[in-house]
Coordinates of C-alpha atoms in Angstrom, one line a residue:
Chain A
X73 CA -105.2 50.1 70.7
X74 CA -102.0 50.1 72.0
X75 CA -100.1 46.6 71.2
X76 CA -98.5 45.0 73.9
X77 CA -95.4 43.0 73.3
X78 CA -92.1 41.7 75.5
X79 CA -89.0 43.3 73.9
X80 CA -85.5 44.2 74.8
X81 CA -85.0 48.1 75.1
X82 CA -83.2 48.2 71.9
X83 CA -85.8 46.0 69.9
X84 CA -88.7 48.3 71.3
X85 CA -87.1 51.8 70.2
X86 CA -86.4 50.2 66.8
X87 CA -90.3 49.3 66.8
X88 CA -91.3 52.6 67.5
X89 CA -89.0 54.0 65.3
X90 CA -90.8 52.5 62.3
X91 CA -94.6 53.5 63.9
X92 CA -93.3 56.9 64.7
X93 CA -92.9 57.2 60.6
X94 CA -89.0 57.2 60.6
X95 CA -88.0 57.7 56.7
X96 CA -84.4 56.5 57.6
X97 CA -82.0 54.9 59.7
X98 CA -78.2 54.9 59.4
X99 CA -76.0 53.0 61.9
X100 CA -73.2 50.8 62.6
X101 CA -72.5 48.0 64.6
X102 CA -71.5 48.2 68.4
X103 CA -72.5 46.4 71.6
X104 CA -74.7 46.8 73.4
X105 CA -77.0 48.8 71.0
X106 CA -76.6 46.4 67.8
X107 CA -80.0 44.9 68.2
X108 CA -81.4 48.0 66.9
X109 CA -79.9 47.6 63.2
X110 CA -80.6 43.8 63.6
X111 CA -84.1 44.4 64.3
X112 CA -84.7 47.1 61.8
X113 CA -82.8 44.6 59.2
X114 CA -85.0 42.0 60.2
X115 CA -88.4 43.7 60.2
X116 CA -87.9 45.0 56.5
X117 CA -89.3 48.6 57.0
X118 CA -88.9 49.1 53.6
X119 CA -91.9 46.4 52.8
X120 CA -93.9 48.0 55.8
X121 CA -93.7 51.5 55.7
X122 CA -90.8 52.5 52.9
X123 CA -88.3 53.4 55.5
X124 CA -85.0 53.1 54.5
X125 CA -82.2 51.2 56.8
X126 CA -78.7 51.0 55.8
X127 CA -75.5 49.7 57.2
X128 CA -72.9 52.5 56.9
X129 CA -69.0 52.1 56.8
X130 CA -68.4 54.0 59.8
X131 CA -70.3 56.0 62.9
X132 CA -68.9 59.2 61.1
X133 CA -70.5 58.2 57.8
X134 CA -73.8 57.3 59.6
X135 CA -74.2 60.7 61.5
X136 CA -73.4 62.4 58.0
X137 CA -76.1 60.4 56.5
X138 CA -78.5 61.8 59.1
X139 CA -77.5 65.1 58.3
X140 CA -77.7 64.5 54.8
X141 CA -81.6 63.1 55.4
X142 CA -82.5 65.5 58.0
X143 CA -81.8 68.0 55.3
X144 CA -84.2 67.0 53.3
X145 CA -87.0 67.2 56.1
X146 CA -87.1 63.6 56.4
X147 CA -87.7 61.8 59.8
X148 CA -83.9 60.1 60.3
X149 CA -82.2 58.4 63.4
X150 CA -78.9 56.9 64.0
X151 CA -77.9 54.7 67.3
X152 CA -74.6 53.6 68.9
X153 CA -73.0 53.4 72.3
X154 CA -70.3 55.8 73.8
X155 CA -67.1 55.0 71.5
X156 CA -69.1 55.1 68.6
X157 CA -71.2 58.3 70.0
X158 CA -67.6 60.2 70.2
X159 CA -66.9 59.7 66.9
X160 CA -70.2 61.1 65.7
X161 CA -69.7 64.5 67.8
X162 CA -68.4 66.4 64.7
X163 CA -71.6 65.2 62.5
X164 CA -73.8 66.3 65.9
X165 CA -71.9 69.6 66.1
X166 CA -72.9 70.3 62.1
X167 CA -76.4 68.9 62.5
X168 CA -76.9 71.7 66.0
X169 CA -75.4 74.2 63.8
X170 CA -77.3 74.0 60.7
X171 CA -80.2 73.4 63.0
X172 CA -81.5 69.8 61.5
X173 CA -84.1 67.4 63.3
X174 CA -82.8 64.2 63.9
X175 CA -83.0 61.5 66.8
X176 CA -79.8 60.1 68.0
X177 CA -79.7 56.9 70.6
X178 CA -76.7 56.7 73.0
X179 CA -77.0 53.2 74.8
X180 CA -74.1 54.0 77.2
X181 CA -71.3 51.4 78.2
X182 CA -68.7 52.2 80.7
X183 CA -65.3 54.2 79.5
X184 CA -63.0 56.2 78.9
X185 CA -61.5 54.7 75.5
X186 CA -62.9 51.4 74.3
X187 CA -63.7 50.6 78.3
X188 CA -66.5 47.5 78.5
X189 CA -69.4 46.8 77.1
X190 CA -71.3 46.8 80.6
X191 CA -73.5 49.5 81.2
X192 CA -72.7 52.9 82.5
X193 CA -74.0 56.6 82.8
X194 CA -70.4 58.4 82.1
X195 CA -71.8 60.1 79.2
X196 CA -73.5 62.8 80.9
X197 CA -71.2 65.5 80.4
X198 CA -70.7 64.5 76.5
X199 CA -75.0 64.8 75.9
X200 CA -75.5 67.5 77.8
X201 CA -73.1 70.4 77.6
X202 CA -72.0 70.0 74.0
X203 CA -69.6 67.3 73.3
X204 CA -68.7 68.6 69.6
X205 CA -67.1 71.6 69.1
X206 CA -69.0 75.1 69.5
X207 CA -71.6 76.3 71.8
X208 CA -74.8 74.0 70.9
X209 CA -77.3 72.0 73.1
X210 CA -78.9 68.8 72.1
X211 CA -82.4 68.0 74.0
X212 CA -81.5 64.7 76.0
X213 CA -84.2 62.3 77.1
X214 CA -83.3 59.8 79.5
X215 CA -85.2 56.6 79.1
X216 CA -85.6 54.4 82.7
X217 CA -87.8 51.5 81.1
X218 CA -88.3 49.7 78.1
X219 CA -91.6 51.4 77.7
X220 CA -89.8 55.1 77.6
X221 CA -87.1 53.2 75.2
X222 CA -90.2 53.1 73.0
X223 CA -92.4 56.3 73.8
X224 CA -89.3 58.6 73.3
X225 CA -88.7 57.7 69.8
X226 CA -92.1 59.5 68.6
X227 CA -91.3 62.2 71.2
X228 CA -87.9 63.1 70.3
X229 CA -88.9 63.2 66.7
X230 CA -91.7 65.6 67.9
X231 CA -89.1 67.7 69.9
X232 CA -86.3 67.5 67.1
X233 CA -88.9 68.9 64.6
X234 CA -90.8 71.4 66.9
X235 CA -87.1 73.4 67.4
X236 CA -84.8 72.1 64.3
X237 CA -82.8 70.7 67.0
X238 CA -81.2 67.1 67.4
X239 CA -82.4 65.2 70.3
X240 CA -80.4 62.4 71.8
X241 CA -81.9 59.5 73.9
X242 CA -79.5 58.9 76.6
X243 CA -79.9 55.7 77.4
X244 CA -77.6 52.5 78.9
X245 CA -76.6 49.3 78.4
X246 CA -79.1 47.6 81.0
X247 CA -82.0 49.7 79.4
X248 CA -81.0 48.7 76.3
X249 CA -80.8 44.8 77.0
X250 CA -83.0 44.0 79.4
X251 CA -86.7 42.9 78.3
X252 CA -89.7 44.1 79.4
X253 CA -93.5 44.4 78.4
X254 CA -94.1 47.4 76.2
X255 CA -97.3 48.9 74.8
X256 CA -96.4 50.1 71.4
X257 CA -98.3 53.0 69.5
X258 CA -100.0 52.4 66.3
X259 CA -98.7 52.9 62.8
X260 CA -98.0 56.5 62.0
X261 CA -98.0 57.2 58.1
X262 CA -94.3 58.2 56.8
X263 CA -95.0 61.9 55.6
X264 CA -95.5 62.5 51.4
X265 CA -93.0 65.0 49.7
X266 CA -96.0 67.5 49.2
X267 CA -96.8 67.5 53.4
X268 CA -92.7 67.6 53.8
X269 CA -92.4 70.6 51.5
X270 CA -95.3 72.2 53.8
X271 CA -94.1 71.5 57.1
X272 CA -90.4 72.4 56.6
X273 CA -89.9 74.6 53.9
X274 CA -86.4 75.1 54.6
X275 CA -85.4 71.6 53.4
X276 CA -83.7 70.6 50.4
X277 CA -86.3 69.1 48.3
X278 CA -85.5 70.7 45.2
X279 CA -85.5 74.3 44.1
X280 CA -89.0 74.8 42.6
X281 CA -89.8 78.3 40.7
X282 CA -91.9 79.5 43.5
X283 CA -89.3 80.2 45.7
X284 CA -85.3 80.8 46.2
X285 CA -83.0 77.8 46.6
X286 CA -82.7 76.1 50.3
X287 CA -79.1 76.0 51.7
X288 CA -78.2 73.7 54.6
X289 CA -74.9 74.8 56.0
X290 CA -73.4 75.8 59.3
X291 CA -71.1 78.4 57.9
X292 CA -70.8 82.1 57.9
X293 CA -67.5 83.8 57.2
X294 CA -68.9 86.9 58.5
X295 CA -68.2 86.8 62.4
X296 CA -71.1 89.5 62.9
X297 CA -73.7 87.6 61.1
X298 CA -72.2 84.4 63.3
X299 CA -73.1 85.9 66.3
X300 CA -76.5 86.4 65.3
X301 CA -77.2 82.8 64.8
X302 CA -75.5 81.8 67.9
X303 CA -77.5 84.6 69.9
X304 CA -80.7 82.8 67.9
X305 CA -79.4 79.2 69.1
X306 CA -79.1 80.3 72.4
X307 CA -82.6 82.1 72.6
X308 CA -83.7 78.7 71.2
X309 CA -82.2 76.6 74.3
X310 CA -83.9 79.0 76.5
X311 CA -86.8 78.4 74.8
X312 CA -86.5 74.4 75.2
X313 CA -85.4 75.2 78.7
X314 CA -89.0 77.2 79.6
X315 CA -91.1 74.7 78.0
X316 CA -89.7 71.2 78.1
X317 CA -88.3 70.1 81.3
X318 CA -89.9 67.1 82.4
X319 CA -89.1 64.9 85.6
X320 CA -91.1 62.7 87.9
X321 CA -91.2 62.9 91.6
X322 CA -92.3 59.8 93.6
X323 CA -92.7 60.3 97.3
X324 CA -91.2 63.7 97.8
X325 CA -94.1 65.5 99.1
X326 CA -93.4 64.2 102.9
X327 CA -89.8 63.5 102.1
X328 CA -86.9 64.8 104.3
X329 CA -84.3 63.5 102.3
X330 CA -84.0 63.1 98.5
X331 CA -82.5 60.9 95.8
X332 CA -82.1 62.4 92.4
X333 CA -81.1 59.6 89.3
X334 CA -81.8 59.0 85.7
X335 CA -82.3 55.8 83.9
X336 CA -81.2 52.6 85.3
X337 CA -80.0 54.3 88.7
X338 CA -83.6 55.9 89.3
X339 CA -84.7 52.2 89.0
X340 CA -82.5 51.1 91.7
X341 CA -83.0 54.2 93.6
X342 CA -86.7 53.6 93.6
X343 CA -86.1 50.4 95.4
X344 CA -83.3 52.1 97.6
X345 CA -86.3 54.4 99.0
X346 CA -88.7 51.8 99.4
X347 CA -85.6 50.3 101.8
X348 CA -85.0 53.6 103.7
X349 CA -88.5 54.1 104.3
X350 CA -89.3 50.8 105.8
X351 CA -86.3 51.8 108.1
X352 CA -88.7 55.0 108.7
X353 CA -86.8 57.6 106.9
X354 CA -88.8 59.5 104.8
X355 CA -86.9 59.3 101.0
X356 CA -88.3 60.7 98.2
X357 CA -87.0 60.4 94.3
X358 CA -86.4 63.0 91.9
X359 CA -86.1 61.4 88.4
X360 CA -85.1 63.9 85.4
X361 CA -86.7 62.6 82.1
X362 CA -84.9 65.5 80.4
X363 CA -81.1 66.0 81.1
X364 CA -81.0 68.7 79.0
X365 CA -83.1 71.0 79.8
X366 CA -82.3 69.9 83.3
X367 CA -85.1 69.9 85.8
X368 CA -82.9 72.7 88.1
X369 CA -86.3 74.6 89.5
X370 CA -88.1 71.7 90.9
X371 CA -84.8 70.7 92.2
X372 CA -84.4 73.7 93.8
X373 CA -87.5 73.9 95.6
X374 CA -87.4 71.0 97.0
X375 CA -83.8 72.0 98.4
X376 CA -85.9 74.2 100.3
X377 CA -87.7 71.4 102.2
X378 CA -85.0 68.3 102.5
X379 CA -82.3 68.2 104.7
X380 CA -79.9 66.3 102.2
X381 CA -79.8 65.6 98.8
X382 CA -78.0 62.2 97.2
X383 CA -77.4 61.9 93.5
X384 CA -76.9 58.3 92.2
X385 CA -75.2 57.9 89.1
X386 CA -72.9 55.0 87.2
X387 CA -70.4 57.6 86.7
X388 CA -67.5 59.1 88.7
X389 CA -70.5 62.0 89.2
X390 CA -71.3 64.2 86.7
X391 CA -75.1 65.1 86.9
X392 CA -74.0 66.3 91.0
X393 CA -72.4 69.1 89.1
X394 CA -76.0 70.3 87.9
X395 CA -77.5 69.0 91.1
X396 CA -75.1 71.4 93.1
X397 CA -75.7 74.6 90.7
X398 CA -79.4 73.9 91.3
X399 CA -79.5 73.5 95.3
X400 CA -76.7 76.2 95.4
X401 CA -75.6 76.3 99.3
X402 CA -78.9 75.4 101.0
X403 CA -78.3 71.7 101.6
X404 CA -76.2 69.1 101.4
X405 CA -75.8 67.5 97.9
X406 CA -73.4 64.1 97.6
X407 CA -73.0 61.9 94.7
X408 CA -72.8 58.4 94.8
X409 CA -71.8 55.6 92.0
X410 CA -69.9 52.9 90.5
X411 CA -67.7 53.0 87.7
X412 CA -66.5 50.9 84.7
X413 CA -69.7 48.9 84.0
X414 CA -70.7 48.1 87.8
X415 CA -74.4 48.6 88.6
X416 CA -74.9 49.8 92.1
X417 CA -77.1 47.7 94.4
X418 CA -80.1 49.2 96.3
X419 CA -78.8 48.7 99.6
X420 CA -75.1 50.1 98.5
X421 CA -77.4 53.5 97.9
X422 CA -79.1 52.9 101.1
X423 CA -75.7 52.4 103.0
X424 CA -74.5 55.8 100.9
X425 CA -77.4 57.7 102.4
X426 CA -76.7 56.7 105.6
X427 CA -73.1 57.8 105.4
X428 CA -72.8 60.6 103.2
X429 CA -76.1 62.4 104.1
X430 CA -78.3 61.3 107.1
X431 CA -75.1 60.5 109.3
X432 CA -72.5 62.5 107.2
Chain B
X275 CA -59.6 103.4 17.1
X276 CA -63.5 104.2 17.6
X277 CA -64.7 103.6 21.1
X278 CA -67.3 100.4 21.2
X279 CA -69.7 101.3 24.2
X280 CA -71.3 98.0 26.3
X281 CA -74.6 99.0 25.2
X282 CA -73.4 98.4 21.5
X283 CA -71.6 95.2 22.3
X284 CA -75.1 93.9 24.2
X285 CA -76.8 93.9 20.9
X286 CA -78.8 90.6 20.7
X287 CA -77.4 90.2 17.2
X288 CA -73.6 90.1 19.2
X289 CA -74.9 87.3 21.9
X290 CA -73.0 84.6 21.3
X291 CA -72.7 83.5 24.8
X292 CA -75.0 83.8 28.1
X293 CA -74.4 82.9 31.2
X294 CA -76.9 80.1 32.8
X295 CA -79.4 80.8 35.1
X296 CA -78.3 78.1 37.5
X297 CA -75.1 80.1 38.0
X298 CA -76.2 82.9 40.8
X299 CA -74.8 86.5 40.4
X300 CA -72.8 86.3 43.6
X301 CA -68.9 87.0 42.7
X302 CA -66.8 83.9 42.7
X303 CA -64.9 83.5 45.5
X304 CA -62.2 81.8 43.5
X305 CA -58.5 83.3 42.5
X306 CA -58.8 84.7 38.9
X307 CA -57.7 82.0 36.6
X308 CA -58.5 79.1 39.0
X309 CA -60.3 76.2 37.3
X310 CA -63.4 76.1 39.8
X311 CA -65.2 78.8 37.9
X312 CA -65.5 76.8 34.7
X313 CA -66.0 73.6 36.6
X314 CA -69.1 75.3 38.0
X315 CA -70.4 76.4 34.9
X316 CA -70.1 73.1 33.0
X317 CA -71.9 71.6 36.0
X318 CA -74.8 74.0 35.9
X319 CA -75.0 74.0 32.6
X320 CA -75.9 70.2 32.3
X321 CA -78.2 70.7 34.9
X322 CA -79.9 73.6 33.1
X323 CA -79.6 71.6 29.9
X324 CA -81.0 68.7 31.5
X325 CA -84.4 70.8 32.6
X326 CA -83.5 69.0 36.5
X327 CA -83.3 72.0 38.4
X328 CA -85.9 71.0 40.4
X329 CA -85.2 67.7 41.1
X330 CA -81.5 68.6 41.8
X331 CA -80.0 68.6 45.3
X332 CA -76.1 69.3 45.2
X333 CA -73.6 68.8 48.4
X334 CA -70.3 71.1 48.8
X335 CA -67.3 70.0 50.7
X336 CA -65.0 71.9 52.8
X337 CA -62.1 73.6 50.9
X338 CA -62.0 76.0 48.1
X339 CA -65.5 75.2 46.9
X340 CA -67.2 75.3 50.3
X341 CA -69.1 78.3 49.1
X342 CA -70.3 76.3 46.1
X343 CA -73.8 77.1 47.3
X344 CA -73.2 80.6 46.7
X345 CA -72.9 80.1 43.4
X346 CA -75.0 77.3 42.0
X347 CA -78.7 77.7 42.0
X348 CA -80.1 74.6 42.9
X349 CA -81.0 73.1 46.6
X350 CA -77.6 72.6 48.4
X351 CA -76.3 71.2 51.7
X352 CA -73.1 71.9 52.9
X353 CA -71.3 69.0 54.2
X354 CA -68.5 68.0 56.8
X355 CA -65.0 68.0 55.5
X356 CA -64.4 64.7 53.3
X357 CA -68.5 63.6 54.3
X358 CA -70.4 64.5 51.1
X359 CA -70.8 61.2 49.8
X360 CA -72.5 60.3 53.1
X361 CA -75.1 63.1 53.0
X362 CA -75.7 62.3 49.4
X363 CA -76.2 59.1 50.1
X364 CA -78.9 59.4 52.2
X365 CA -80.4 62.4 50.3
X366 CA -80.7 59.7 47.3
X367 CA -81.9 56.7 49.0
X368 CA -84.4 58.6 50.9
X369 CA -85.3 60.6 47.4
X370 CA -84.8 58.2 44.6
X371 CA -86.2 60.2 42.4
X372 CA -84.0 63.1 42.6
X373 CA -80.7 63.7 40.9
X374 CA -77.8 64.1 43.3
X375 CA -74.2 65.2 43.4
X376 CA -71.2 66.1 45.4
X377 CA -68.6 68.6 44.1
X378 CA -65.2 68.2 46.3
X379 CA -61.7 68.4 46.1
X380 CA -58.8 66.6 46.6
X381 CA -58.3 67.1 50.4
X382 CA -61.7 66.4 51.1
X383 CA -62.5 63.6 48.6
X384 CA -59.2 61.6 48.5
X385 CA -57.5 62.5 52.3
X386 CA -60.1 63.2 54.9
X387 CA -63.0 61.9 53.1
X388 CA -61.1 58.4 51.7
X389 CA -63.6 56.3 53.3
X390 CA -66.5 57.4 52.6
X391 CA -65.7 58.1 48.9
X392 CA -64.7 54.5 48.4
X393 CA -67.6 53.0 50.7
X394 CA -70.3 55.0 48.5
X395 CA -68.8 54.3 45.3
X396 CA -68.6 50.7 46.3
X397 CA -72.0 50.5 47.5
X398 CA -72.6 51.7 43.7
X399 CA -75.3 54.8 45.1
X400 CA -76.6 56.3 42.1
X401 CA -75.1 59.6 42.3
X402 CA -72.5 61.7 40.5
X403 CA -69.4 62.8 42.2
X404 CA -67.3 65.7 40.7
X405 CA -63.7 65.6 41.9
X406 CA -61.7 68.5 41.1
X407 CA -57.7 67.8 41.4
X408 CA -55.4 70.5 41.2
X409 CA -53.3 68.7 43.8
X410 CA -53.1 70.9 46.8
X411 CA -55.2 72.4 49.8
X412 CA -55.9 75.8 47.9
X413 CA -58.4 77.2 51.0
X414 CA -56.0 76.7 53.9
X415 CA -52.9 78.3 52.2
X416 CA -51.5 75.7 49.8
X417 CA -50.5 72.6 52.1
X418 CA -49.7 69.3 50.2
X419 CA -52.6 67.1 49.4
X420 CA -53.1 63.5 48.8
X421 CA -52.5 64.1 45.2
X422 CA -49.5 66.4 45.2
X423 CA -47.1 65.2 42.5
X424 CA -43.4 63.6 43.5
X425 CA -41.2 66.7 44.1
X426 CA -43.8 69.4 44.1
X427 CA -43.6 72.2 46.0
X428 CA -46.3 72.8 48.8
X429 CA -46.2 74.8 52.3
X430 CA -46.1 71.5 53.9
X431 CA -43.3 70.3 51.6
X432 CA -41.5 73.3 50.9
X433 CA -38.3 71.3 49.8
X434 CA -40.7 69.1 47.3
X435 CA -43.1 66.0 48.0
X436 CA -40.3 63.5 49.1
X437 CA -42.2 60.3 48.6
X438 CA -40.0 58.1 51.2
X439 CA -41.0 60.2 53.9
X440 CA -44.1 61.7 52.9
X441 CA -46.0 58.8 50.7
X442 CA -47.2 58.4 47.4
X443 CA -49.6 60.8 45.6
X444 CA -53.1 58.8 45.5
X445 CA -54.4 57.7 42.3
X446 CA -57.8 57.6 43.9
X447 CA -59.5 57.5 40.4
X448 CA -58.1 54.4 39.3
X449 CA -58.7 53.2 42.7
X450 CA -62.7 54.0 42.2
X451 CA -62.7 52.3 38.9
X452 CA -61.5 48.8 40.1
X453 CA -64.8 49.2 42.3
X454 CA -68.5 47.1 41.1
X455 CA -70.5 49.7 42.4
X456 CA -69.2 52.4 39.7
X457 CA -70.6 53.0 36.5
X458 CA -69.0 55.7 34.9
X459 CA -65.2 56.9 35.8
X460 CA -63.3 59.3 33.7
X461 CA -60.7 62.2 34.4
X462 CA -61.0 65.4 32.4
X463 CA -59.9 69.1 32.4
X464 CA -61.0 72.6 31.6
X465 CA -58.2 74.5 30.6
X466 CA -58.9 74.7 26.8
X467 CA -62.2 75.4 25.2
X468 CA -61.7 71.7 23.6
X469 CA -61.0 70.0 27.2
X470 CA -64.2 72.3 28.4
X471 CA -66.6 70.4 25.8
X472 CA -65.5 67.0 26.5
X473 CA -65.5 67.9 30.4
X474 CA -69.4 68.9 29.6
X475 CA -70.1 65.7 27.6
X476 CA -68.9 63.6 30.8
X477 CA -70.6 65.6 33.2
X478 CA -73.6 65.1 30.9
X479 CA -73.2 61.4 30.9
X480 CA -73.1 61.2 34.1
X481 CA -76.0 62.9 35.0
X482 CA -77.8 60.8 32.7
X483 CA -76.7 58.0 34.2
X484 CA -78.3 58.5 37.5
X485 CA -81.5 57.6 35.3
X486 CA -80.6 53.9 34.9
X487 CA -79.9 53.0 38.7
X488 CA -77.1 51.3 37.9
X489 CA -74.2 52.7 39.8
X490 CA -71.9 55.8 40.6
X491 CA -70.8 58.1 37.9
X492 CA -67.3 59.4 39.1
X493 CA -65.8 62.4 36.8
X494 CA -62.4 64.0 38.1
X495 CA -61.5 67.1 37.0
X496 CA -57.7 68.0 36.7
X497 CA -57.3 71.6 37.6
X498 CA -55.1 74.0 38.1
X499 CA -54.3 76.2 41.4
X500 CA -52.5 79.1 40.2
X501 CA -52.2 80.8 43.8
X502 CA -51.1 77.9 45.8
X503 CA -48.9 76.9 42.9
X504 CA -47.5 80.4 42.6
X505 CA -47.7 80.8 38.8
X506 CA -49.5 82.8 36.6
X507 CA -52.7 81.1 35.4
X508 CA -51.2 80.8 31.9
X509 CA -48.2 79.1 33.7
X510 CA -50.0 76.8 36.0
X511 CA -52.0 75.5 33.2
X512 CA -48.8 74.8 31.1
X513 CA -47.0 73.4 34.2
X514 CA -50.7 71.3 34.7
X515 CA -50.3 69.7 31.0
X516 CA -46.5 69.3 31.6
X517 CA -46.9 67.8 35.3
X518 CA -50.2 66.8 36.0
X519 CA -51.7 65.2 33.0
X520 CA -48.8 62.4 32.6
X521 CA -49.2 61.6 36.3
X522 CA -53.1 61.7 36.3
X523 CA -53.9 60.9 32.2
X524 CA -57.2 62.5 31.0
X525 CA -60.1 60.2 29.3
X526 CA -62.2 57.7 30.4
X527 CA -61.3 54.9 32.8
X528 CA -64.4 52.8 32.9
X529 CA -67.5 52.9 31.0
X530 CA -70.1 50.7 31.7
X531 CA -73.5 51.0 29.7

């Protein structure tokens, strides 16, 4: 029986993480995501489930605590917002290189630099193309509701452990701060040490006599071995693309035009679809749920049927590059967005569709 | 003079020393004459003698000892530069029954990782930090470290460390001893058999302290870097005694029981 509550997105994520059997959270305050750690501290998950919650001295320390915990096969997570996520990039690269499972929430705010605390989607490149150094990918989930903030906590852990890979939940200040009703899963029991040793035999749980020592590292000074490791990582990412692409289509069956948007922009675009259909224009919405892997195939298929595509992002246009790669030159694909923490209105999306696609 | 064969030497009655099984058979990557190998042995012998190999998780740094996991026969994690205390914090908090230690050099611990070091110590994490201070960045080719002495030459202070331009060496161990989270702070060396015995007692005390759950134990080992200092091993040890020890005096700095 799922429990129904009215919660902020950040709080729903925190509660869902406890219920998903998380072993440890390590974070550092930054607006607009501080409610995650505030909620966890208030809830005393150590008493509820034995989960560890620690406020680190920096984002850098927090992600490295995640590295240490993940190396032990524990379900560990951190959360931050854009400037803090930039600080975490070193640790994320090491985590990806050492193939460690973990969950990272980015409640995106506008940049660059300190930017502002208002919502944005301008960290798409950082999240989907690497961000830190080296050839690596995270699995990136994009929630568009408080419900998905909760649901993606357990989904994120499952994917992270399935592929031994960091998973980022790329949210934004609007989804993190807004309140909606949310159905919460029942509590999952945290794994015992025996279960961790069985499930993740690579973890540093202490060298017993029946096995060699376990080493967690991203280093190999032998270039030939390092290339093989990179080939292995790339094969894993192809496997993730094959198996884990997630998206939602709304009113696409009869659509003449298509909007592609994720997160908060998808919520606004859904309203724009209704307004355009009221004008007699058949518009559909494709909402990527995973940004890596990106739903290139369904977009390419829809590009065969529609007359034009508008992407809506709260950025200067980042996802549009992946959309254009998927579409090729089949149809026109244009970007509409606002920046600096401004959320576009549905009527602005309608106008952009007329100006850039239908009349353009 | 008659030739003594290896086989004759290896007779049980001649056996006065045996390498702990907690050191692997991998050839050490350290320069001949460097103190790292002895420091490794001291730490691993303590873990062996305490019988805690199965409960121990070590954290390797970036620097000369980046490959410590190749030599230490316990479960190991290799940290980003300076971040070892953050990893150790999480490991110990998530598995409080384990013994957790970091093994770090001066660049790692006292420059890029200063924040992680200070805060792990100040929180009183129940871990052991082994700090090898040789006053130089050895791995990258002998650059100036936070602990390089005034006037000391390195590849980035080729005319000697000018404190007016380059700042003062950081006595991070004295600084750490001021923090309420530390239980035991000591400075040792491994350049003579007597010093090795004292260092081993200090490392043993540090690991025993983990059982008390009363705070962090910090063991600095002042060591030589004959390659980086451009000296023979013997010269470097003499130079260390004459120059490093007056600035970094050996002995316990803080002992709380």
